[in-house]
PDB file of C-alpha atoms in Angstrom:
ATOM      1  CA  MET U 139      12.084  14.774  -9.654  1.00  0.00           C
ATOM      2  CA  SER U 140      11.331  13.858  -6.040  1.00  0.00           C
ATOM      3  CA  ASN U 141      13.120  11.837  -3.411  1.00  0.00           C
ATOM      4  CA  PHE U 142      10.924   8.894  -2.435  1.00  0.00           C
ATOM      5  CA  LEU U 143      11.190   6.544   0.514  1.00  0.00           C
ATOM      6  CA  VAL U 144       9.456   3.269  -0.345  1.00  0.00           C
ATOM      7  CA  LEU U 145       8.326   0.864   2.349  1.00  0.00           C
ATOM      8  CA  GLY U 146       7.463  -2.678   1.322  1.00  0.00           C
ATOM      9  CA  GLY U 147       9.718  -2.474  -1.726  1.00  0.00           C
ATOM     10  CA  SER U 148      10.523  -6.193  -1.583  1.00  0.00           C
ATOM     11  CA  GLY U 149       6.863  -7.143  -2.020  1.00  0.00           C
ATOM     12  CA  ARG U 150       4.967  -7.848  -5.211  1.00  0.00           C
ATOM     13  CA  THR U 151       3.449  -4.377  -5.460  1.00  0.00           C
ATOM     14  CA  GLY U 152       6.450  -2.646  -3.921  1.00  0.00           C
ATOM     15  CA  ALA U 153       8.785  -4.028  -6.576  1.00  0.00           C
ATOM     16  CA  HIS U 154       6.646  -2.350  -9.239  1.00  0.00           C
ATOM     17  CA  VAL U 155       6.742   0.907  -7.241  1.00  0.00           C
ATOM     18  CA  LEU U 156      10.551   0.859  -7.196  1.00  0.00           C
ATOM     19  CA  GLU U 157      10.747   0.254 -10.932  1.00  0.00           C
ATOM     20  CA  HIS U 158       8.117   2.764 -11.989  1.00  0.00           C
ATOM     21  CA  ALA U 159       9.351   5.563  -9.718  1.00  0.00           C
ATOM     22  CA  ALA U 160      12.933   5.079 -10.907  1.00  0.00           C
ATOM     23  CA  ARG U 161      11.895   5.034 -14.573  1.00  0.00           C
ATOM     24  CA  ARG U 162       9.999   8.274 -13.973  1.00  0.00           C
ATOM     25  CA  GLY U 163      13.265   9.901 -12.902  1.00  0.00           C
ATOM     26  CA  HIS U 164      12.728  10.025  -9.164  1.00  0.00           C
ATOM     27  CA  HIS U 165      15.445   9.243  -6.663  1.00  0.00           C
ATOM     28  CA  VAL U 166      14.195   6.129  -4.919  1.00  0.00           C
ATOM     29  CA  ARG U 167      15.286   4.740  -1.567  1.00  0.00           C
ATOM     30  CA  ALA U 168      13.796   1.544  -0.156  1.00  0.00           C
ATOM     31  CA  LEU U 169      13.949   0.248   3.399  1.00  0.00           C
ATOM     32  CA  VAL U 170      14.108  -3.556   3.138  1.00  0.00           C
ATOM     33  CA  ARG U 171      15.054  -6.398   5.449  1.00  0.00           C
ATOM     34  CA  ASN U 172      17.433  -8.098   3.011  1.00  0.00           C
ATOM     35  CA  PRO U 173      18.791  -5.922   0.171  1.00  0.00           C
ATOM     36  CA  ASP U 174      20.502  -8.937  -1.415  1.00  0.00           C
ATOM     37  CA  LYS U 175      17.101 -10.448  -2.213  1.00  0.00           C
ATOM     38  CA  VAL U 176      15.677  -7.333  -3.887  1.00  0.00           C
ATOM     39  CA  GLN U 177      16.051  -6.928  -7.636  1.00  0.00           C
ATOM     40  CA  ALA U 178      15.916  -3.218  -8.390  1.00  0.00           C
ATOM     41  CA  LEU U 179      16.963  -0.936 -11.216  1.00  0.00           C
ATOM     42  CA  ALA U 180      20.367   0.704 -11.052  1.00  0.00           C
ATOM     43  CA  GLY U 181      20.125   3.862  -8.995  1.00  0.00           C
ATOM     44  CA  VAL U 182      17.549   2.559  -6.523  1.00  0.00           C
ATOM     45  CA  GLU U 183      19.121   2.871  -3.093  1.00  0.00           C
ATOM     46  CA  LEU U 184      18.468  -0.079  -0.793  1.00  0.00           C
ATOM     47  CA  ILE U 185      18.746   0.491   2.962  1.00  0.00           C
ATOM     48  CA  GLN U 186      18.723  -2.513   5.264  1.00  0.00           C
ATOM     49  CA  GLY U 187      16.202  -2.318   8.073  1.00  0.00           C
ATOM     50  CA  THR U 188      12.546  -2.503   8.981  1.00  0.00           C
ATOM     51  CA  PRO U 189       9.863   0.133   9.569  1.00  0.00           C
ATOM     52  CA  ALA U 190       9.139  -1.648  12.842  1.00  0.00           C
ATOM     53  CA  ASN U 191      12.388  -0.040  14.067  1.00  0.00           C
ATOM     54  CA  ILE U 192      11.982   3.724  14.240  1.00  0.00           C
ATOM     55  CA  ASP U 193      15.744   4.329  14.101  1.00  0.00           C
ATOM     56  CA  ASP U 194      15.942   2.401  10.820  1.00  0.00           C
ATOM     57  CA  LEU U 195      13.188   4.647   9.508  1.00  0.00           C
ATOM     58  CA  ARG U 196      14.931   7.795  10.668  1.00  0.00           C
ATOM     59  CA  LYS U 197      18.057   6.806   8.753  1.00  0.00           C
ATOM     60  CA  ALA U 198      16.185   5.810   5.604  1.00  0.00           C
ATOM     61  CA  ALA U 199      13.973   8.913   5.554  1.00  0.00           C
ATOM     62  CA  GLU U 200      16.748  11.510   5.681  1.00  0.00           C
ATOM     63  CA  GLY U 201      16.523  13.862   2.727  1.00  0.00           C
ATOM     64  CA  THR U 202      13.316  12.410   1.268  1.00  0.00           C
ATOM     65  CA  ASP U 203      10.271  14.384   0.161  1.00  0.00           C
ATOM     66  CA  ALA U 204       7.544  11.744   0.232  1.00  0.00           C
ATOM     67  CA  VAL U 205       6.805   8.204   1.393  1.00  0.00           C
ATOM     68  CA  ILE U 206       5.090   5.411  -0.523  1.00  0.00           C
ATOM     69  CA  SER U 207       4.032   2.520   1.707  1.00  0.00           C
ATOM     70  CA  ALA U 208       3.269  -0.782   0.006  1.00  0.00           C
ATOM     71  CA  LEU U 209       3.506  -2.732   3.248  1.00  0.00           C
ATOM     72  CA  ASN U 210       1.470  -5.823   3.917  1.00  0.00           C
ATOM     73  CA  ASN U 211       1.421  -8.599   6.475  1.00  0.00           C
ATOM     74  CA  SER U 212       3.530 -11.645   5.621  1.00  0.00           C
ATOM     75  CA  ARG U 213       1.879 -15.061   5.399  1.00  0.00           C
ATOM     76  CA  THR U 214       3.131 -18.639   5.358  1.00  0.00           C
ATOM     77  CA  SER U 215       2.625 -18.616   1.561  1.00  0.00           C
ATOM     78  CA  ASP U 216       1.361 -16.349  -1.217  1.00  0.00           C
ATOM     79  CA  ASN U 217      -2.074 -17.900  -0.806  1.00  0.00           C
ATOM     80  CA  PRO U 218      -4.255 -15.041   0.510  1.00  0.00           C
ATOM     81  CA  TRP U 219      -5.927 -17.399   2.984  1.00  0.00           C
ATOM     82  CA  ALA U 220      -2.606 -18.598   4.452  1.00  0.00           C
ATOM     83  CA  LYS U 221      -1.820 -18.053   8.110  1.00  0.00           C
ATOM     84  CA  PRO U 222      -0.300 -14.630   8.856  1.00  0.00           C
ATOM     85  CA  VAL U 223       3.217 -14.646  10.291  1.00  0.00           C
ATOM     86  CA  SER U 224       3.815 -10.921  10.817  1.00  0.00           C
ATOM     87  CA  PRO U 225       3.475  -9.545  14.348  1.00  0.00           C
ATOM     88  CA  PRO U 226      -0.099  -8.481  15.170  1.00  0.00           C
ATOM     89  CA  MET U 227      -0.859  -4.993  13.770  1.00  0.00           C
ATOM     90  CA  PHE U 228       2.516  -4.823  12.016  1.00  0.00           C
ATOM     91  CA  MET U 229       1.344  -2.294   9.428  1.00  0.00           C
ATOM     92  CA  THR U 230      -0.302  -0.103  12.061  1.00  0.00           C
ATOM     93  CA  ASP U 231       2.825  -0.037  14.213  1.00  0.00           C
ATOM     94  CA  ALA U 232       5.045   0.644  11.173  1.00  0.00           C
ATOM     95  CA  THR U 233       2.743   3.466  10.083  1.00  0.00           C
ATOM     96  CA  ARG U 234       2.836   4.989  13.546  1.00  0.00           C
ATOM     97  CA  ASN U 235       6.645   5.025  13.358  1.00  0.00           C
ATOM     98  CA  THR U 236       6.534   6.437   9.839  1.00  0.00           C
ATOM     99  CA  LEU U 237       4.228   9.307  10.763  1.00  0.00           C
ATOM    100  CA  THR U 238       6.418  10.115  13.756  1.00  0.00           C
ATOM    101  CA  VAL U 239       9.540  10.275  11.601  1.00  0.00           C
ATOM    102  CA  MET U 240       7.759  12.327   8.950  1.00  0.00           C
ATOM    103  CA  GLY U 241       6.830  14.843  11.624  1.00  0.00           C
ATOM    104  CA  GLU U 242      10.388  14.945  12.959  1.00  0.00           C
ATOM    105  CA  GLN U 243      11.938  15.444   9.527  1.00  0.00           C
ATOM    106  CA  GLY U 244       9.285  17.652   7.966  1.00  0.00           C
ATOM    107  CA  ILE U 245       8.236  15.165   5.270  1.00  0.00           C
ATOM    108  CA  PRO U 246       4.751  16.265   4.200  1.00  0.00           C
ATOM    109  CA  ARG U 247       3.440  13.549   1.877  1.00  0.00           C
ATOM    110  CA  ILE U 248       2.585   9.853   2.140  1.00  0.00           C
ATOM    111  CA  VAL U 249       0.608   7.495  -0.082  1.00  0.00           C
ATOM    112  CA  LEU U 250      -0.301   4.099   1.357  1.00  0.00           C
ATOM    113  CA  THR U 251      -1.820   0.964  -0.104  1.00  0.00           C
ATOM    114  CA  SER U 252      -5.004  -0.101   1.606  1.00  0.00           C
ATOM    115  CA  THR U 253      -7.909  -2.383   0.756  1.00  0.00           C
ATOM    116  CA  GLN U 254     -11.546  -2.202  -0.144  1.00  0.00           C
ATOM    117  CA  GLY U 255     -13.422  -2.747   3.117  1.00  0.00           C
ATOM    118  CA  ALA U 256     -10.913  -1.014   5.392  1.00  0.00           C
ATOM    119  CA  GLY U 257     -11.985   1.700   7.790  1.00  0.00           C
ATOM    120  CA  ASP U 258     -15.357   3.269   7.027  1.00  0.00           C
ATOM    121  CA  ASP U 259     -15.657   1.180   3.853  1.00  0.00           C
ATOM    122  CA  TRP U 260     -16.296  -1.931   5.985  1.00  0.00           C
ATOM    123  CA  ALA U 261     -19.945  -0.956   6.339  1.00  0.00           C
ATOM    124  CA  ARG U 262     -20.347  -1.119   2.550  1.00  0.00           C
ATOM    125  CA  LEU U 263     -19.290  -4.764   2.257  1.00  0.00           C
ATOM    126  CA  ASN U 264     -21.882  -7.453   1.700  1.00  0.00           C
ATOM    127  CA  PRO U 265     -22.853  -9.107   5.032  1.00  0.00           C
ATOM    128  CA  LEU U 266     -21.862 -12.517   3.670  1.00  0.00           C
ATOM    129  CA  VAL U 267     -18.441 -11.179   2.681  1.00  0.00           C
ATOM    130  CA  LYS U 268     -17.965  -9.689   6.140  1.00  0.00           C
ATOM    131  CA  ALA U 269     -18.956 -12.974   7.778  1.00  0.00           C
ATOM    132  CA  PHE U 270     -16.464 -14.861   5.630  1.00  0.00           C
ATOM    133  CA  ILE U 271     -13.665 -12.388   6.444  1.00  0.00           C
ATOM    134  CA  ASN U 272     -14.379 -12.638  10.165  1.00  0.00           C
ATOM    135  CA  ARG U 273     -14.033 -16.425  10.032  1.00  0.00           C
ATOM    136  CA  SER U 274     -10.861 -16.560   7.943  1.00  0.00           C
ATOM    137  CA  ASN U 275      -7.164 -15.745   8.236  1.00  0.00           C
ATOM    138  CA  ILE U 276      -7.609 -12.498   6.313  1.00  0.00           C
ATOM    139  CA  LYS U 277      -9.440 -10.924   9.258  1.00  0.00           C
ATOM    140  CA  ALA U 278      -6.092  -9.919  10.784  1.00  0.00           C
ATOM    141  CA  GLY U 279      -5.138  -8.040   7.618  1.00  0.00           C
ATOM    142  CA  PHE U 280      -8.409  -6.119   7.529  1.00  0.00           C
ATOM    143  CA  GLU U 281      -8.036  -5.140  11.186  1.00  0.00           C
ATOM    144  CA  ASP U 282      -4.480  -3.976  10.519  1.00  0.00           C
ATOM    145  CA  HIS U 283      -5.487  -1.917   7.472  1.00  0.00           C
ATOM    146  CA  THR U 284      -8.237  -0.319   9.550  1.00  0.00           C
ATOM    147  CA  GLY U 285      -5.666   0.552  12.211  1.00  0.00           C
ATOM    148  CA  VAL U 286      -3.552   2.255   9.544  1.00  0.00           C
ATOM    149  CA  ASP U 287      -6.637   4.072   8.253  1.00  0.00           C
ATOM    150  CA  GLN U 288      -7.427   5.430  11.704  1.00  0.00           C
ATOM    151  CA  LEU U 289      -3.842   6.558  12.321  1.00  0.00           C
ATOM    152  CA  VAL U 290      -3.394   8.521   9.123  1.00  0.00           C
ATOM    153  CA  ARG U 291      -6.786  10.192   9.452  1.00  0.00           C
ATOM    154  CA  ALA U 292      -5.838  11.374  12.934  1.00  0.00           C
ATOM    155  CA  SER U 293      -2.467  12.756  11.803  1.00  0.00           C
ATOM    156  CA  SER U 294      -1.906  16.488  11.541  1.00  0.00           C
ATOM    157  CA  GLY U 295       0.318  18.309   9.087  1.00  0.00           C
ATOM    158  CA  ILE U 296       0.525  15.267   6.794  1.00  0.00           C
ATOM    159  CA  ASP U 297      -0.912  15.092   3.277  1.00  0.00           C
ATOM    160  CA  TRP U 298      -1.945  11.441   3.080  1.00  0.00           C
ATOM    161  CA  THR U 299      -3.704   9.268   0.540  1.00  0.00           C
ATOM    162  CA  LEU U 300      -5.028   5.763   1.200  1.00  0.00           C
ATOM    163  CA  ALA U 301      -5.312   3.830  -2.071  1.00  0.00           C
ATOM    164  CA  ARG U 302      -7.934   1.166  -1.376  1.00  0.00           C
ATOM    165  CA  ALA U 303      -7.212  -1.618  -3.839  1.00  0.00           C
ATOM    166  CA  VAL U 304      -9.855  -4.090  -4.929  1.00  0.00           C
ATOM    167  CA  THR U 305      -8.756  -7.666  -5.758  1.00  0.00           C
ATOM    168  CA  LEU U 306      -5.056  -7.666  -6.683  1.00  0.00           C
ATOM    169  CA  THR U 307      -3.630  -9.646  -9.597  1.00  0.00           C
ATOM    170  CA  ASP U 308      -0.116 -10.257 -10.901  1.00  0.00           C
ATOM    171  CA  LYS U 309      -0.950  -9.659 -14.572  1.00  0.00           C
ATOM    172  CA  PRO U 310       1.141  -7.171 -16.608  1.00  0.00           C
ATOM    173  CA  LEU U 311       0.168  -3.545 -17.013  1.00  0.00           C
ATOM    174  CA  SER U 312      -3.201  -3.289 -18.690  1.00  0.00           C
ATOM    175  CA  GLY U 313      -4.777  -0.018 -17.523  1.00  0.00           C
ATOM    176  CA  PRO U 314      -6.608   2.217 -17.508  1.00  0.00           C
ATOM    177  CA  VAL U 315      -6.984   2.764 -13.783  1.00  0.00           C
ATOM    178  CA  ARG U 316     -10.090   4.266 -12.233  1.00  0.00           C
ATOM    179  CA  ALA U 317     -10.278   5.799  -8.762  1.00  0.00           C
ATOM    180  CA  ALA U 318     -13.346   7.066  -6.929  1.00  0.00           C
ATOM    181  CA  GLU U 319     -14.507   7.798  -3.427  1.00  0.00           C
ATOM    182  CA  ALA U 320     -16.146   4.767  -1.824  1.00  0.00           C
ATOM    183  CA  GLY U 321     -19.889   4.796  -2.270  1.00  0.00           C
ATOM    184  CA  THR U 322     -19.877   7.136  -5.276  1.00  0.00           C
ATOM    185  CA  GLU U 323     -19.761   4.457  -7.989  1.00  0.00           C
ATOM    186  CA  LYS U 324     -19.509   0.700  -8.335  1.00  0.00           C
ATOM    187  CA  PRO U 325     -15.828  -0.319  -8.578  1.00  0.00           C
ATOM    188  CA  GLY U 326     -14.418  -2.912 -10.926  1.00  0.00           C
ATOM    189  CA  ALA U 327     -13.432  -6.302  -9.598  1.00  0.00           C
ATOM    190  CA  ARG U 328      -9.644  -6.222  -9.945  1.00  0.00           C
ATOM    191  CA  ILE U 329      -6.474  -4.191 -10.255  1.00  0.00           C
ATOM    192  CA  ASN U 330      -3.060  -5.347 -11.393  1.00  0.00           C
ATOM    193  CA  ARG U 331      -0.204  -4.648  -9.010  1.00  0.00           C
ATOM    194  CA  ALA U 332       1.781  -2.929 -11.761  1.00  0.00           C
ATOM    195  CA  ASP U 333      -1.102  -0.543 -12.436  1.00  0.00           C
ATOM    196  CA  LEU U 334      -1.617   0.081  -8.729  1.00  0.00           C
ATOM    197  CA  ALA U 335       2.081   0.957  -8.387  1.00  0.00           C
ATOM    198  CA  GLN U 336       1.782   3.529 -11.152  1.00  0.00           C
ATOM    199  CA  PHE U 337      -1.270   5.013  -9.447  1.00  0.00           C
ATOM    200  CA  LEU U 338       0.687   5.394  -6.185  1.00  0.00           C
ATOM    201  CA  VAL U 339       3.565   7.215  -7.875  1.00  0.00           C
ATOM    202  CA  ARG U 340       1.378   9.454 -10.011  1.00  0.00           C
ATOM    203  CA  THR U 341      -0.801  10.381  -7.059  1.00  0.00           C
ATOM    204  CA  ILE U 342       2.260  12.015  -5.537  1.00  0.00           C
ATOM    205  CA  GLU U 343       3.375  13.556  -8.831  1.00  0.00           C
ATOM    206  CA  ASP U 344      -0.073  15.050  -9.435  1.00  0.00           C
ATOM    207  CA  ASP U 345      -0.657  16.111  -5.817  1.00  0.00           C
ATOM    208  CA  ALA U 346      -3.935  14.215  -6.084  1.00  0.00           C
ATOM    209  CA  TRP U 347      -6.360  12.608  -3.618  1.00  0.00           C
ATOM    210  CA  ILE U 348      -4.913  14.480  -0.638  1.00  0.00           C
ATOM    211  CA  ARG U 349      -6.502  13.372   2.660  1.00  0.00           C
ATOM    212  CA  ARG U 350      -8.814  11.027   0.769  1.00  0.00           C
ATOM    213  CA  ALA U 351      -9.196   7.248   0.445  1.00  0.00           C
ATOM    214  CA  PRO U 352     -10.295   6.314  -3.092  1.00  0.00           C
ATOM    215  CA  LEU U 353     -11.090   2.814  -4.272  1.00  0.00           C
ATOM    216  CA  VAL U 354      -8.774   1.911  -7.161  1.00  0.00           C
ATOM    217  CA  TRP U 355      -9.418  -0.600  -9.973  1.00  0.00           C
ATOM    218  CA  ASN U 356      -8.694  -1.439 -13.605  1.00  0.00           C
ATOM    219  CA  THR U 357     -11.554  -0.540 -15.909  1.00  0.00           C
ATOM    220  CA  ARG U 358     -10.627  -3.287 -18.391  1.00  0.00           C
ATOM    221  CA  GLY U 359      -8.043  -5.963 -19.093  1.00  0.00           C
ATOM    222  CA  ALA U 360      -7.633  -7.202 -15.522  1.00  0.00           C
ATOM    223  CA  GLY U 361      -9.177 -10.618 -15.817  1.00  0.00           C
ATOM    224  CA  ALA U 362      -8.609 -13.376 -13.289  1.00  0.00           C
ATOM    225  CA  ALA U 363      -5.066 -14.656 -13.045  1.00  0.00           C
ATOM    226  CA  PRO U 364      -3.449 -17.589 -11.224  1.00  0.00           C
ATOM    227  CA  GLY U 365      -1.745 -15.205  -8.791  1.00  0.00           C
ATOM    228  CA  GLU U 366      -4.910 -13.298  -7.961  1.00  0.00           C
ATOM    229  CA  GLN U 367      -5.757 -12.456  -4.350  1.00  0.00           C
ATOM    230  CA  ARG U 368      -8.078 -10.247  -2.420  1.00  0.00           C
ATOM    231  CA  GLY U 369      -6.625  -6.733  -2.253  1.00  0.00           C
ATOM    232  CA  ARG U 370      -4.957  -6.062   1.084  1.00  0.00           C
ATOM    233  CA  GLY U 371      -2.605  -3.282   0.145  1.00  0.00           C
ATOM    234  CA  SER U 372       0.276  -5.263  -1.321  1.00  0.00           C
ATOM    235  CA  ALA U 373       2.468  -8.240  -0.841  1.00  0.00           C
TER     236      ALA U 373
END
């Protein structure tokens, strides 16, 4: 059993992280803006605050062994093309605070949701896809994920993993999940948030993918769903 701090636990992927980690027997603490709006299993500890405030993070991180970040930028609606409402580079700034607190408190491990196309994976995207991203509201999210990517890669003394999700869906668990270094094999098209959440937790349990950024997808059973959106780490 480990003590996990979960960031983004009120989001659609984060909620699955809270549930799965708790069912696996871990002690789970989540830093959330409004605990009254978060439905979590008994035993999940909800701390009010935001990772944008480093003192909130310091309080929430005390006594934890690892961090799972399912943060994403908020939008005016769940539509992936909706206008972003989070402060510019919210995830990057929150990650900077998180890494600082981890260094202060000696927390060695973090797993973060990311997206296909972030960081050095941008060069692998189809030119038409890149042009579309650059002319749409999702450009801000890609820039923010790349900022997070750059920060964690530059960190020292931290065992990080960036889980680069492909297109996210809200379908139930369907598995199995496949992960591979970008450029080593062609990824599938989609991953369910519930399956991604399990991958995040098990990556810590298995001490896997340390200082690596695998693409993550379902190998079957993740067909298109009404709630589907382009993977940007979580919502």
